[in-house]
Coordinates of C-alpha atoms in Angstrom, one line a residue:
Chain A
X11 CA 55.0 10.9 -44.8
X12 CA 51.4 12.1 -45.1
X13 CA 50.1 10.2 -42.0
X14 CA 51.9 12.3 -39.3
X15 CA 50.6 15.4 -41.0
X16 CA 47.0 14.3 -40.6
X17 CA 47.2 14.5 -36.9
X18 CA 49.4 17.6 -36.8
X19 CA 46.5 20.1 -36.5
X20 CA 45.0 18.2 -33.6
X21 CA 48.4 17.9 -31.9
X22 CA 48.9 21.6 -32.3
X23 CA 45.5 22.4 -30.8
X24 CA 46.2 20.1 -27.9
X25 CA 49.6 21.6 -27.3
X26 CA 48.2 25.1 -27.2
X27 CA 44.9 24.6 -25.4
X28 CA 45.6 21.6 -23.2
X29 CA 49.3 21.0 -22.5
X30 CA 50.2 24.7 -22.0
X31 CA 47.3 25.5 -19.6
X32 CA 47.9 22.1 -17.8
X33 CA 51.6 22.9 -17.2
X34 CA 50.6 26.4 -16.1
X35 CA 48.1 24.9 -13.6
X36 CA 50.8 22.5 -12.3
X37 CA 53.1 25.5 -12.0
X38 CA 50.6 27.6 -10.1
X39 CA 49.6 24.9 -7.7
X40 CA 53.1 24.2 -6.7
X41 CA 54.4 27.8 -6.6
X42 CA 52.0 29.8 -4.4
X43 CA 52.9 32.4 -2.0
X44 CA 53.2 29.8 0.8
X45 CA 55.8 27.8 -1.0
X46 CA 55.7 24.7 -3.2
X47 CA 53.3 22.8 -0.9
X48 CA 50.9 25.7 -0.3
X49 CA 48.3 24.1 -2.5
X50 CA 48.6 20.7 -0.9
X51 CA 48.6 22.2 2.5
X52 CA 45.4 24.1 1.8
X53 CA 43.7 20.9 0.5
X54 CA 44.7 18.9 3.6
X55 CA 43.6 21.6 6.0
X56 CA 40.4 22.8 4.3
X57 CA 37.4 21.0 5.8
X58 CA 35.3 22.7 3.1
X59 CA 37.3 21.0 0.4
X60 CA 37.0 17.6 2.1
X61 CA 33.2 17.8 2.4
X62 CA 32.7 19.1 -1.1
X63 CA 35.1 16.6 -2.6
X64 CA 33.3 13.7 -1.0
X65 CA 29.9 15.2 -2.0
X66 CA 31.1 15.5 -5.6
X67 CA 32.3 11.9 -5.7
X68 CA 29.0 10.8 -4.2
X69 CA 27.0 12.9 -6.6
X70 CA 29.0 11.6 -9.6
X71 CA 28.6 8.0 -8.5
X72 CA 24.8 8.2 -7.9
X73 CA 24.2 10.1 -11.1
X74 CA 26.3 7.5 -13.0
X75 CA 24.3 4.7 -11.5
X76 CA 20.9 6.3 -12.0
X77 CA 21.8 7.0 -15.6
X78 CA 22.9 3.4 -16.2
X79 CA 19.8 2.1 -14.5
X80 CA 17.4 4.3 -16.5
X81 CA 19.5 4.2 -19.7
X82 CA 20.1 0.4 -19.9
X83 CA 16.5 -0.7 -20.4
X84 CA 15.9 2.2 -22.8
X85 CA 19.0 1.3 -24.8
X86 CA 17.8 -2.4 -24.9
X87 CA 14.5 -1.2 -26.3
X88 CA 16.1 1.0 -29.0
X89 CA 18.7 -1.6 -30.0
X90 CA 15.9 -4.2 -30.3
X91 CA 14.0 -2.1 -32.8
X92 CA 14.4 -2.7 -36.5
X93 CA 17.2 -0.6 -38.0
X94 CA 14.7 1.5 -39.9
X95 CA 12.9 2.7 -36.8
X96 CA 16.0 2.9 -34.5
X97 CA 16.8 6.3 -36.1
X98 CA 13.5 7.8 -34.8
X99 CA 14.1 6.8 -31.2
X100 CA 17.7 7.9 -31.4
X101 CA 16.6 11.3 -32.6
X102 CA 14.2 11.5 -29.6
X103 CA 17.2 10.8 -27.4
X104 CA 19.4 13.3 -29.2
X105 CA 16.9 16.1 -29.3
X106 CA 17.5 17.2 -25.6
X107 CA 21.2 16.4 -26.1
X108 CA 21.4 19.1 -28.8
X109 CA 19.8 21.6 -26.5
X110 CA 22.2 23.7 -24.4
X111 CA 22.9 22.5 -20.9
X112 CA 22.2 26.1 -19.7
X113 CA 18.8 26.1 -21.2
X114 CA 18.0 22.6 -19.9
X115 CA 19.1 23.6 -16.4
X116 CA 17.1 26.8 -16.4
X117 CA 14.1 24.8 -17.6
X118 CA 14.5 22.6 -14.5
X119 CA 14.5 25.7 -12.4
X120 CA 11.2 26.7 -13.9
X121 CA 9.8 23.3 -13.3
X122 CA 11.1 22.9 -9.7
X123 CA 10.7 26.5 -8.5
X124 CA 8.3 27.7 -5.8
X125 CA 5.8 28.8 -8.4
X126 CA 7.0 26.1 -10.8
X127 CA 5.2 23.5 -12.8
X128 CA 5.7 20.7 -10.3
X129 CA 4.4 22.7 -7.3
X130 CA 1.4 24.0 -9.3
X131 CA 0.6 20.4 -10.4
X132 CA 0.9 19.1 -6.8
X133 CA -1.4 21.7 -5.4
X134 CA -3.9 21.4 -8.3
X135 CA -4.0 17.6 -7.7
X136 CA -4.6 18.2 -4.1
X137 CA -1.5 16.3 -3.1
X138 CA 0.0 19.3 -1.3
X139 CA -1.5 22.4 0.4
X140 CA 1.5 24.7 0.0
X141 CA 4.4 24.9 -2.4
X142 CA 7.2 22.4 -1.5
X143 CA 10.8 23.2 -1.6
X144 CA 12.5 21.4 -4.6
X145 CA 15.1 24.0 -5.7
X146 CA 18.5 23.9 -4.0
X147 CA 18.0 20.3 -2.9
X148 CA 20.1 17.3 -3.8
X149 CA 17.0 16.0 -5.6
X150 CA 17.1 19.0 -8.0
X151 CA 20.8 18.5 -8.7
X152 CA 20.3 14.8 -9.4
X153 CA 17.3 15.4 -11.6
X154 CA 19.1 18.0 -13.7
X155 CA 22.3 16.0 -14.1
X156 CA 20.5 12.8 -14.9
X157 CA 18.4 14.4 -17.5
X158 CA 21.4 16.0 -19.1
X159 CA 23.6 12.9 -19.0
X160 CA 21.0 10.3 -19.9
X161 CA 21.5 10.6 -23.6
X162 CA 25.2 9.9 -23.2
X163 CA 24.4 6.7 -21.4
X164 CA 21.8 5.6 -23.9
X165 CA 23.9 6.4 -27.0
X166 CA 26.9 4.6 -25.6
X167 CA 24.9 1.5 -24.7
X168 CA 22.9 1.4 -27.9
X169 CA 26.2 1.5 -29.8
X170 CA 27.4 -1.6 -28.1
X171 CA 24.0 -3.4 -28.1
X172 CA 23.4 -3.0 -31.8
X173 CA 26.8 -4.6 -32.5
X174 CA 25.8 -7.8 -30.6
X175 CA 24.8 -10.9 -32.5
X176 CA 21.1 -11.4 -31.8
X177 CA 21.7 -15.0 -32.6
X178 CA 23.5 -15.4 -29.3
X179 CA 20.4 -14.7 -27.2
X180 CA 18.4 -17.1 -29.5
X181 CA 21.1 -19.8 -29.0
X182 CA 20.8 -19.4 -25.2
X183 CA 17.1 -19.7 -25.4
X184 CA 17.0 -22.9 -27.5
X185 CA 19.7 -24.4 -25.3
X186 CA 17.4 -24.1 -22.3
X187 CA 17.6 -20.6 -21.0
X188 CA 14.4 -18.7 -20.0
X189 CA 14.2 -15.1 -21.3
X190 CA 15.5 -13.8 -18.0
X191 CA 18.4 -16.3 -17.8
X192 CA 19.3 -15.7 -21.4
X193 CA 19.6 -12.0 -20.5
X194 CA 21.5 -12.6 -17.2
X195 CA 24.0 -15.2 -18.6
X196 CA 24.5 -14.0 -22.1
X197 CA 23.1 -10.5 -23.0
X198 CA 24.2 -8.7 -19.8
X199 CA 27.7 -10.0 -19.8
X200 CA 28.1 -9.2 -23.4
X201 CA 27.0 -5.6 -22.9
X202 CA 29.6 -5.2 -20.1
X203 CA 32.0 -3.3 -22.4
X204 CA 29.2 -0.8 -23.1
X205 CA 28.3 -0.5 -19.4
X206 CA 31.9 0.2 -18.5
X207 CA 32.4 2.7 -21.3
X208 CA 29.2 4.5 -20.3
X209 CA 30.1 4.4 -16.6
X210 CA 33.5 6.0 -17.3
X211 CA 32.0 8.7 -19.5
X212 CA 29.2 9.5 -17.1
X213 CA 31.5 9.5 -14.0
X214 CA 34.1 11.7 -15.6
X215 CA 31.5 14.2 -17.0
X216 CA 29.6 14.2 -13.6
X217 CA 32.8 15.0 -11.7
X218 CA 33.3 18.2 -13.6
X219 CA 29.7 19.4 -13.6
X220 CA 29.4 23.1 -12.9
X221 CA 26.3 24.9 -14.2
X222 CA 23.7 22.5 -13.1
X223 CA 24.8 22.1 -9.4
X224 CA 25.4 25.9 -9.3
X225 CA 21.9 26.8 -10.5
X226 CA 19.8 23.9 -9.1
X227 CA 21.9 23.1 -5.9
X228 CA 22.7 26.6 -4.8
X229 CA 25.4 27.4 -2.3
X230 CA 24.7 24.4 -0.1
X231 CA 25.2 21.7 -2.7
X232 CA 28.4 22.8 -4.3
X233 CA 30.7 20.6 -6.3
X234 CA 34.5 20.8 -6.8
X235 CA 34.0 22.7 -10.0
X236 CA 31.9 25.3 -8.1
X237 CA 34.5 25.5 -5.4
X238 CA 37.3 26.1 -8.0
X239 CA 35.2 28.9 -9.4
X240 CA 34.7 30.3 -6.0
X241 CA 38.4 30.2 -5.1
X242 CA 39.3 31.9 -8.4
X243 CA 36.6 34.5 -8.6
X244 CA 35.8 35.4 -5.0
X245 CA 39.0 34.6 -3.1
X246 CA 41.4 35.2 -6.0
X247 CA 43.3 32.1 -4.8
X248 CA 44.7 30.5 -7.9
X249 CA 46.9 28.1 -5.9
X250 CA 44.2 26.2 -4.2
X251 CA 42.0 26.3 -7.3
X252 CA 44.8 24.7 -9.3
X253 CA 45.5 22.1 -6.7
X254 CA 41.8 21.1 -6.7
X255 CA 41.9 20.9 -10.5
X256 CA 44.7 18.4 -10.2
X257 CA 42.9 16.4 -7.6
X258 CA 39.9 16.2 -10.0
X259 CA 42.2 15.0 -12.8
X260 CA 43.8 12.4 -10.5
X261 CA 40.4 11.2 -9.4
X262 CA 39.4 10.7 -13.0
X263 CA 42.6 8.8 -13.8
X264 CA 42.1 6.6 -10.7
X265 CA 38.5 5.9 -11.7
X266 CA 39.5 4.9 -15.2
X267 CA 42.3 2.6 -14.0
X268 CA 40.0 1.1 -11.4
X269 CA 37.3 0.3 -14.0
X270 CA 39.9 -1.1 -16.3
X271 CA 41.1 -3.3 -13.5
X272 CA 37.6 -4.4 -12.5
X273 CA 36.8 -5.3 -16.1
X274 CA 39.9 -6.4 -17.8
X275 CA 40.7 -5.6 -21.4
X276 CA 40.0 -9.1 -22.5
X277 CA 36.3 -8.8 -21.8
X278 CA 36.3 -5.2 -23.2
X279 CA 37.5 -6.3 -26.6
X280 CA 36.3 -9.9 -26.7
X281 CA 33.4 -9.2 -29.0
X282 CA 31.6 -11.8 -31.0
X283 CA 34.1 -13.2 -33.4
Chain B
X15 CA 12.6 -39.0 -16.5
X16 CA 13.5 -35.8 -18.2
X17 CA 16.5 -36.7 -20.4
X18 CA 18.6 -33.8 -19.1
X19 CA 18.5 -35.3 -15.6
X20 CA 19.4 -38.8 -16.7
X21 CA 22.7 -39.9 -15.3
X22 CA 25.7 -39.3 -17.5
X23 CA 25.8 -41.8 -20.3
X24 CA 28.2 -42.6 -23.0
X25 CA 26.5 -41.3 -26.0
X26 CA 25.3 -44.6 -27.4
X27 CA 21.6 -45.1 -26.9
X28 CA 19.0 -44.4 -29.5
X29 CA 17.3 -41.3 -28.1
X30 CA 15.8 -39.8 -31.2
X31 CA 12.2 -38.6 -31.2
X32 CA 9.8 -38.7 -34.2
X33 CA 8.8 -35.2 -35.5
X34 CA 5.6 -34.3 -37.2
X35 CA 4.8 -31.1 -39.1
X36 CA 1.1 -30.8 -39.6
X37 CA 0.0 -28.4 -42.3
X38 CA 2.2 -25.6 -41.0
X39 CA 1.6 -22.2 -42.6
X40 CA 3.5 -19.0 -42.0
X41 CA 2.8 -15.6 -43.5
X42 CA 4.7 -12.4 -43.2
X43 CA 2.2 -9.6 -43.9
X44 CA 0.3 -11.1 -46.8
X45 CA 3.3 -13.1 -48.1
X46 CA 3.3 -16.8 -47.4
X47 CA 6.8 -18.0 -46.3
X48 CA 5.6 -21.5 -45.7
X49 CA 2.5 -23.2 -47.2
X50 CA 0.8 -26.3 -45.9
X51 CA 4.0 -27.8 -44.8
X52 CA 3.4 -31.4 -43.7
X53 CA 6.1 -33.9 -43.0
X54 CA 6.7 -36.9 -40.8
X55 CA 10.2 -37.7 -39.6
X56 CA 11.0 -41.0 -38.0
X57 CA 12.9 -41.3 -34.8
X58 CA 16.7 -41.1 -35.4
X59 CA 16.3 -40.1 -39.1
X60 CA 18.6 -37.6 -40.7
X61 CA 16.4 -35.3 -42.8
X62 CA 17.7 -32.4 -44.9
X63 CA 15.7 -29.4 -45.9
X64 CA 17.2 -28.4 -49.2
X65 CA 16.3 -25.3 -51.1
X66 CA 17.4 -21.9 -52.3
X67 CA 17.1 -18.9 -50.0
X68 CA 13.5 -17.9 -49.5
X69 CA 12.4 -21.4 -50.0
X70 CA 11.0 -21.6 -46.4
X71 CA 13.5 -24.2 -45.1
X72 CA 14.9 -22.0 -42.4
X73 CA 11.4 -20.8 -41.5
X74 CA 10.3 -24.4 -41.0
X75 CA 13.3 -25.0 -38.8
X76 CA 12.8 -21.9 -36.8
X77 CA 9.2 -22.8 -36.2
X78 CA 10.3 -26.2 -34.8
X79 CA 12.9 -24.4 -32.6
X80 CA 10.3 -21.9 -31.4
X81 CA 11.9 -18.7 -32.8
X82 CA 8.9 -18.2 -35.1
X83 CA 5.3 -18.9 -34.3
X84 CA 3.4 -20.5 -37.2
X85 CA 0.3 -18.9 -38.6
X86 CA -1.4 -22.2 -38.9
X87 CA -0.8 -25.9 -38.2
X88 CA 0.9 -27.8 -35.4
X89 CA 4.3 -29.4 -34.7
X90 CA 4.6 -32.6 -32.7
X91 CA 7.7 -34.0 -31.1
X92 CA 7.2 -37.6 -29.9
X93 CA 3.5 -37.2 -30.5
X94 CA 3.2 -34.2 -28.2
X95 CA 2.3 -30.7 -29.6
X96 CA 5.1 -28.2 -28.9
X97 CA 3.7 -25.3 -30.9
X98 CA 2.7 -23.4 -27.7
X99 CA 5.8 -24.4 -25.8
X100 CA 8.5 -21.7 -25.2
X101 CA 11.7 -22.3 -27.0
X102 CA 13.7 -23.3 -23.9
X103 CA 11.2 -26.0 -22.9
X104 CA 11.3 -27.8 -26.3
X105 CA 14.5 -29.6 -25.4
X106 CA 16.1 -29.5 -28.8
X107 CA 19.7 -29.0 -29.6
X108 CA 20.7 -26.5 -32.3
X109 CA 23.8 -25.6 -34.3
X110 CA 23.9 -22.3 -36.2
X111 CA 25.7 -21.2 -39.2
X112 CA 27.4 -18.4 -37.3
X113 CA 28.3 -20.9 -34.5
X114 CA 26.8 -18.5 -31.9
X115 CA 29.3 -19.5 -29.3
X116 CA 29.3 -17.2 -26.3
X117 CA 32.4 -15.1 -26.6
X118 CA 32.6 -14.3 -22.9
X119 CA 32.7 -17.9 -21.8
X120 CA 35.5 -20.4 -22.3
X121 CA 34.8 -23.5 -24.4
X122 CA 34.0 -25.7 -21.4
X123 CA 31.3 -23.2 -20.1
X124 CA 29.9 -22.9 -23.6
X125 CA 29.5 -26.6 -23.9
X126 CA 28.2 -26.9 -20.3
X127 CA 25.7 -24.1 -20.8
X128 CA 22.7 -26.3 -21.6
X129 CA 23.4 -28.4 -18.6
X130 CA 23.8 -25.4 -16.4
X131 CA 20.4 -24.2 -17.6
X132 CA 19.0 -27.6 -16.6
X133 CA 20.4 -27.4 -13.1
X134 CA 23.1 -30.0 -13.4
X135 CA 25.7 -29.5 -10.7
X136 CA 29.0 -28.0 -11.7
X137 CA 31.3 -31.1 -11.3
X138 CA 28.9 -33.2 -13.4
X139 CA 28.3 -30.7 -16.1
X140 CA 32.0 -30.1 -16.5
X141 CA 32.6 -33.9 -16.8
X142 CA 29.9 -34.2 -19.4
X143 CA 31.1 -31.2 -21.3
X144 CA 34.6 -32.8 -21.4
X145 CA 33.0 -36.0 -22.7
X146 CA 31.1 -34.1 -25.4
X147 CA 34.3 -32.3 -26.4
X148 CA 36.1 -35.6 -26.6
X149 CA 33.4 -36.8 -29.0
X150 CA 34.1 -34.0 -31.4
X151 CA 37.9 -34.6 -31.0
X152 CA 38.5 -31.4 -28.9
X153 CA 39.4 -33.0 -25.6
X154 CA 41.5 -30.6 -23.6
X155 CA 40.3 -27.5 -25.3
X156 CA 38.0 -26.5 -22.5
X157 CA 40.0 -23.6 -21.2
X158 CA 40.3 -21.8 -24.5
X159 CA 38.1 -19.0 -25.6
X160 CA 36.0 -19.5 -28.7
X161 CA 37.8 -16.6 -30.4
X162 CA 41.1 -18.6 -30.1
X163 CA 39.7 -21.5 -32.2
X164 CA 39.6 -22.0 -36.0
X165 CA 36.2 -22.0 -37.8
X166 CA 36.1 -25.8 -37.9
X167 CA 36.9 -26.1 -34.3
X168 CA 34.3 -23.6 -33.3
X169 CA 31.7 -25.5 -35.2
X170 CA 32.7 -28.7 -33.5
X171 CA 32.3 -26.9 -30.1
X172 CA 28.9 -25.8 -31.3
X173 CA 28.0 -29.4 -32.1
X174 CA 29.3 -30.6 -28.7
X175 CA 27.2 -27.9 -27.0
X176 CA 24.1 -28.8 -29.0
X177 CA 24.3 -32.5 -28.0
X178 CA 25.7 -32.4 -24.5
X179 CA 22.3 -32.6 -22.9
X180 CA 21.4 -35.5 -25.1
X181 CA 18.5 -33.9 -26.9
X182 CA 16.3 -36.2 -28.8
X183 CA 16.1 -33.7 -31.7
X184 CA 19.1 -31.8 -33.2
X185 CA 18.6 -28.9 -35.5
X186 CA 21.3 -27.7 -37.8
X187 CA 21.0 -24.5 -39.7
X188 CA 23.5 -24.4 -42.5
X189 CA 26.2 -25.4 -40.0
X190 CA 29.0 -25.7 -42.5
X191 CA 28.1 -22.6 -44.6
X192 CA 31.0 -20.6 -43.2
X193 CA 33.7 -23.2 -43.8
X194 CA 35.9 -23.9 -46.8
X195 CA 35.3 -26.9 -49.1
X196 CA 37.8 -29.4 -47.7
X197 CA 36.8 -28.7 -44.1
X198 CA 33.2 -28.9 -45.0
X199 CA 33.6 -32.4 -46.4
X200 CA 35.5 -33.5 -43.3
X201 CA 32.8 -32.0 -41.1
X202 CA 30.0 -33.7 -43.0
X203 CA 31.5 -37.1 -42.1
X204 CA 32.0 -36.0 -38.5
X205 CA 28.4 -34.8 -38.1
X206 CA 27.1 -38.1 -39.5
X207 CA 29.4 -40.0 -37.1
X208 CA 28.2 -38.0 -34.1
X209 CA 24.5 -38.5 -35.1
X210 CA 25.1 -42.2 -35.5
X211 CA 26.6 -42.4 -32.0
X212 CA 23.8 -40.4 -30.3
X213 CA 20.9 -41.6 -32.4
X214 CA 19.1 -38.3 -32.2
X215 CA 16.7 -37.2 -35.0
X216 CA 18.4 -34.5 -37.1
X217 CA 16.9 -31.8 -39.3
X218 CA 19.6 -30.3 -41.4
X219 CA 19.1 -27.1 -43.4
X220 CA 21.3 -26.4 -46.4
X221 CA 21.2 -24.9 -49.8
X222 CA 24.1 -27.1 -50.9
X223 CA 22.7 -30.0 -52.8
X224 CA 26.0 -32.0 -52.6
X225 CA 25.9 -31.8 -48.9
X226 CA 22.2 -32.9 -48.8
X227 CA 23.0 -35.9 -51.1
X228 CA 26.0 -36.9 -49.0
X229 CA 24.5 -36.7 -45.5
X230 CA 20.8 -37.4 -45.6
X231 CA 18.6 -40.3 -45.0
X232 CA 15.9 -38.3 -46.7
X233 CA 15.9 -35.0 -48.5
X234 CA 13.0 -32.5 -48.5
X235 CA 13.4 -30.2 -51.5
X236 CA 11.7 -26.9 -51.0
X237 CA 11.0 -23.9 -53.1
X238 CA 8.9 -20.8 -52.5
X239 CA 7.5 -22.1 -49.2
X240 CA 6.4 -25.4 -50.6
X241 CA 7.7 -28.9 -50.6
X242 CA 8.7 -29.9 -54.1
X243 CA 9.8 -33.5 -53.4
X244 CA 10.6 -35.8 -50.5
X245 CA 12.8 -38.8 -50.9
X246 CA 16.0 -40.6 -50.4
X247 CA 19.0 -38.9 -52.0
X248 CA 19.1 -41.6 -54.7
X249 CA 15.4 -41.3 -55.4
X250 CA 15.6 -37.5 -55.7
X251 CA 18.6 -37.7 -57.9
X252 CA 17.3 -40.4 -60.2
X253 CA 13.7 -39.5 -60.3
X254 CA 13.2 -35.7 -59.8
X255 CA 9.5 -35.1 -59.8
X256 CA 9.7 -31.8 -61.5
X257 CA 12.0 -29.4 -63.4
X258 CA 12.9 -27.4 -60.3
X259 CA 14.1 -30.5 -58.4
X260 CA 16.0 -31.8 -61.5
X261 CA 17.8 -28.5 -61.8
X262 CA 18.4 -27.8 -58.1
X263 CA 19.7 -31.3 -57.2
X264 CA 22.6 -32.2 -59.4
X265 CA 23.2 -31.0 -63.0
X266 CA 20.5 -31.7 -65.6
X267 CA 20.2 -31.4 -69.3
X268 CA 16.6 -30.8 -70.5
X269 CA 15.4 -32.1 -73.9
X270 CA 11.9 -31.2 -75.0
X271 CA 10.1 -34.4 -76.1
X272 CA 6.7 -35.6 -77.3
X273 CA 5.2 -39.1 -77.6
X274 CA 3.0 -40.0 -80.5
X275 CA 2.0 -43.4 -81.9
X276 CA 4.4 -45.3 -79.7
X277 CA 7.4 -43.2 -80.7
X278 CA 9.2 -40.6 -78.7
X279 CA 10.6 -37.6 -80.7
X280 CA 13.1 -35.1 -79.4
X281 CA 15.9 -33.1 -80.9
X282 CA 15.4 -34.7 -84.3
X283 CA 15.6 -38.2 -82.9
X284 CA 12.9 -40.7 -83.2
X285 CA 13.0 -43.5 -80.7
X286 CA 10.8 -46.3 -79.3
X287 CA 8.8 -44.8 -76.4
X288 CA 9.5 -46.2 -72.9
X289 CA 6.6 -48.2 -71.6
X290 CA 6.0 -46.0 -68.6
X291 CA 4.9 -43.0 -70.6
X292 CA 1.3 -42.6 -71.7
X293 CA 0.3 -42.0 -75.3
X294 CA 0.2 -38.2 -76.2
X295 CA 2.7 -37.3 -73.5
X296 CA 4.5 -34.0 -74.0
X297 CA 7.2 -32.5 -71.7
X298 CA 10.8 -32.5 -71.0
X299 CA 13.4 -35.3 -70.5
X300 CA 15.9 -34.7 -67.8
X301 CA 19.3 -36.3 -68.4
X302 CA 22.2 -36.2 -66.0
X303 CA 25.7 -35.4 -67.4
X304 CA 26.9 -38.9 -66.7
X305 CA 24.0 -40.4 -68.6
X306 CA 25.8 -39.6 -71.9
X307 CA 28.5 -41.7 -73.4
X308 CA 30.8 -40.5 -76.1
X309 CA 30.8 -43.0 -79.0
X310 CA 33.4 -43.2 -81.7
X311 CA 31.7 -45.6 -84.1
X312 CA 28.8 -47.9 -83.6
X313 CA 25.9 -46.6 -81.4
X314 CA 24.1 -50.0 -81.1
X315 CA 20.7 -48.6 -81.7
X316 CA 20.6 -46.2 -78.7
X317 CA 19.5 -42.6 -79.5
X318 CA 22.3 -40.2 -80.2
X319 CA 23.0 -36.5 -80.3
X320 CA 25.9 -35.0 -82.3
X321 CA 27.8 -31.8 -82.0
X322 CA 31.1 -30.3 -81.2
X323 CA 33.0 -30.3 -77.9
X324 CA 33.4 -27.0 -76.3
X325 CA 34.9 -26.1 -72.9
X326 CA 36.5 -29.1 -71.2
X327 CA 37.1 -29.2 -67.4
X328 CA 39.5 -31.8 -66.0
X329 CA 38.2 -33.3 -62.7
X330 CA 40.9 -35.8 -61.9
X331 CA 38.8 -39.0 -62.2
X332 CA 36.6 -37.6 -64.8
X333 CA 36.1 -35.0 -67.5
X334 CA 33.2 -32.6 -67.6
X335 CA 32.6 -30.9 -70.9
X336 CA 30.0 -29.0 -72.9
X337 CA 28.8 -30.2 -76.2
X338 CA 27.3 -27.7 -78.6
X339 CA 24.7 -30.0 -80.2
X340 CA 23.1 -29.5 -83.6
X341 CA 19.5 -30.0 -82.4
X342 CA 19.4 -29.8 -78.6
X343 CA 21.5 -26.8 -77.7
X344 CA 24.3 -27.1 -75.1
X345 CA 24.6 -30.4 -73.3
X346 CA 26.8 -31.0 -70.3
X347 CA 28.5 -34.3 -70.2
X348 CA 30.5 -36.1 -67.5
X349 CA 32.8 -38.8 -68.6
X350 CA 34.9 -41.2 -66.5
X351 CA 38.5 -41.4 -67.5
X352 CA 39.4 -44.7 -68.9
X353 CA 42.9 -46.0 -69.1
X354 CA 44.2 -46.2 -72.6
X355 CA 41.5 -44.3 -74.3
X356 CA 41.7 -40.8 -75.7
X357 CA 40.0 -38.0 -73.7
X358 CA 37.7 -35.4 -75.3
X359 CA 39.3 -32.7 -77.5
X360 CA 38.0 -29.1 -77.8
X361 CA 36.4 -28.5 -81.2
X362 CA 36.2 -32.2 -82.1
X363 CA 33.0 -33.5 -83.5
X364 CA 31.3 -35.9 -81.2
X365 CA 28.4 -38.3 -81.0
X366 CA 26.7 -38.9 -77.7
X367 CA 24.6 -41.9 -76.9
X368 CA 22.3 -42.3 -73.9
X369 CA 19.6 -44.6 -72.6
X370 CA 16.0 -43.4 -72.3
X371 CA 15.6 -45.8 -69.3
X372 CA 17.7 -43.5 -67.1
X373 CA 16.0 -40.3 -68.2
X374 CA 13.4 -38.6 -65.9
X375 CA 10.3 -37.5 -67.8
X376 CA 8.8 -34.2 -66.5
X377 CA 5.5 -32.7 -67.4
X378 CA 5.3 -29.3 -68.9

């Protein structure tokens, strides 16, 4: 009888702060002034939405891939350290993670700005005669998002990698695999669950990014989250905003299902055993 | 020709290679894990490294496998130094205590892995994997995942994988440590059988002296990074060269003894000294539990110890009991059951007789 009570607070919290608003959003998106399909009609007809939606998907995908590409070797390195020293490296990864996203984003603005650190360095090094434009470019958005999300990638991957039996790579070596082939045929496939988990997390988080694109990308590099904000605060159009929120949710679900389908459960849970 | 590229054979030829450890040393920080380890192993020999944990047995094996670089010395396989060769080029098979099967591959791909790494085409490597699986009585298990197999089956897959490329040297690192007793005994026979069929040289690491005695052609008893004794199982059991070996291999009763004027005195007994001992010798006699015989009446001149029976364990074909002796402390005795005679009784006074000819005499 106690067990159900243990999850009761969480269920209550979810009911109040997730289910209720979610139902409200559903209701709004299907009951605008233009009828039940007003939200859907707006989505279909808005070229702005189409462009921004595709850009958001592209951004989320590239940021996910860059984070995995940068995070995987770093995670390999950390997982390969003796347990006593792993904590130091994890702390180094966590340090920026504990810093507010807003602070980190503004810091990038300081670095990338016209009078920023990067421009100053380029001019001082003689690599550039005049300040280059970095702010409000895709580069700035990618840099900011990758820096913010990288710890998520590393922590997820390290978690899986430290669970691996190091004996497996040794077994591969003694049975005739070069270090590279032992990695390719044994280590990499065995870290697949970690890669999938990290990819899901990164993609879902990237899809909903708001502050970083808003501050570093400016009006020309908006994401869906920025557009939702725009519709609500500038246009006072809750119908289309809710419709977009639902599209975002649907995209997330599709992404998760797709990844699950690409990497079946069997491999996800077929750990060493 | 490189053995891996030889045409598929039925595992029958002698392909073992001689191995030579030459004054191998290994230090971790300042602490020696292995000291002046020298050993020559003949082609096709089954040699066991036996010792407690920290004895250096696994270090020696890992140096041969290439997982650890020695601080000093050289290792030769078939007369060629392999100390500088990367692990994958040493062409040795290896079985691990934790099986180390690849969980993301089915059994067939696991067994075929060494062949794949050696560029054997798919059809041939699958055929050879199936052959190796048949040898360990797992024909038809190729499509299973390792996780779907029992511990014994997994270890047999690991054996098949280790020998599928017909290595001339097979290393086994406590391969049966994770299995229960019955299965372990069955697997001991199976491993010997496989080794006989392939003829490869085997180095087998264990801390289980029973396993070492059962399986080995020769045993290398190790302790604290040093070799204590090398010999056949019978030689090591019958003539342990020091107290450590006597204690570690089999059960031993120690009796302090001294020889003076042709007489050996121990535990209040005074007996004619065996000819092989020098005058003035002092040390300990090691006597196995089965060296004692419980006598009811006449001892026939053999030395005796008397005491009371304590603690009897029934072992089916034999009894094992402890005798609290008057002069030599507790003595462990193993007695074959004989039809029609009474077994030992707890608390009963007893006289034990034994022959000095079978005792091992240890210095110090």
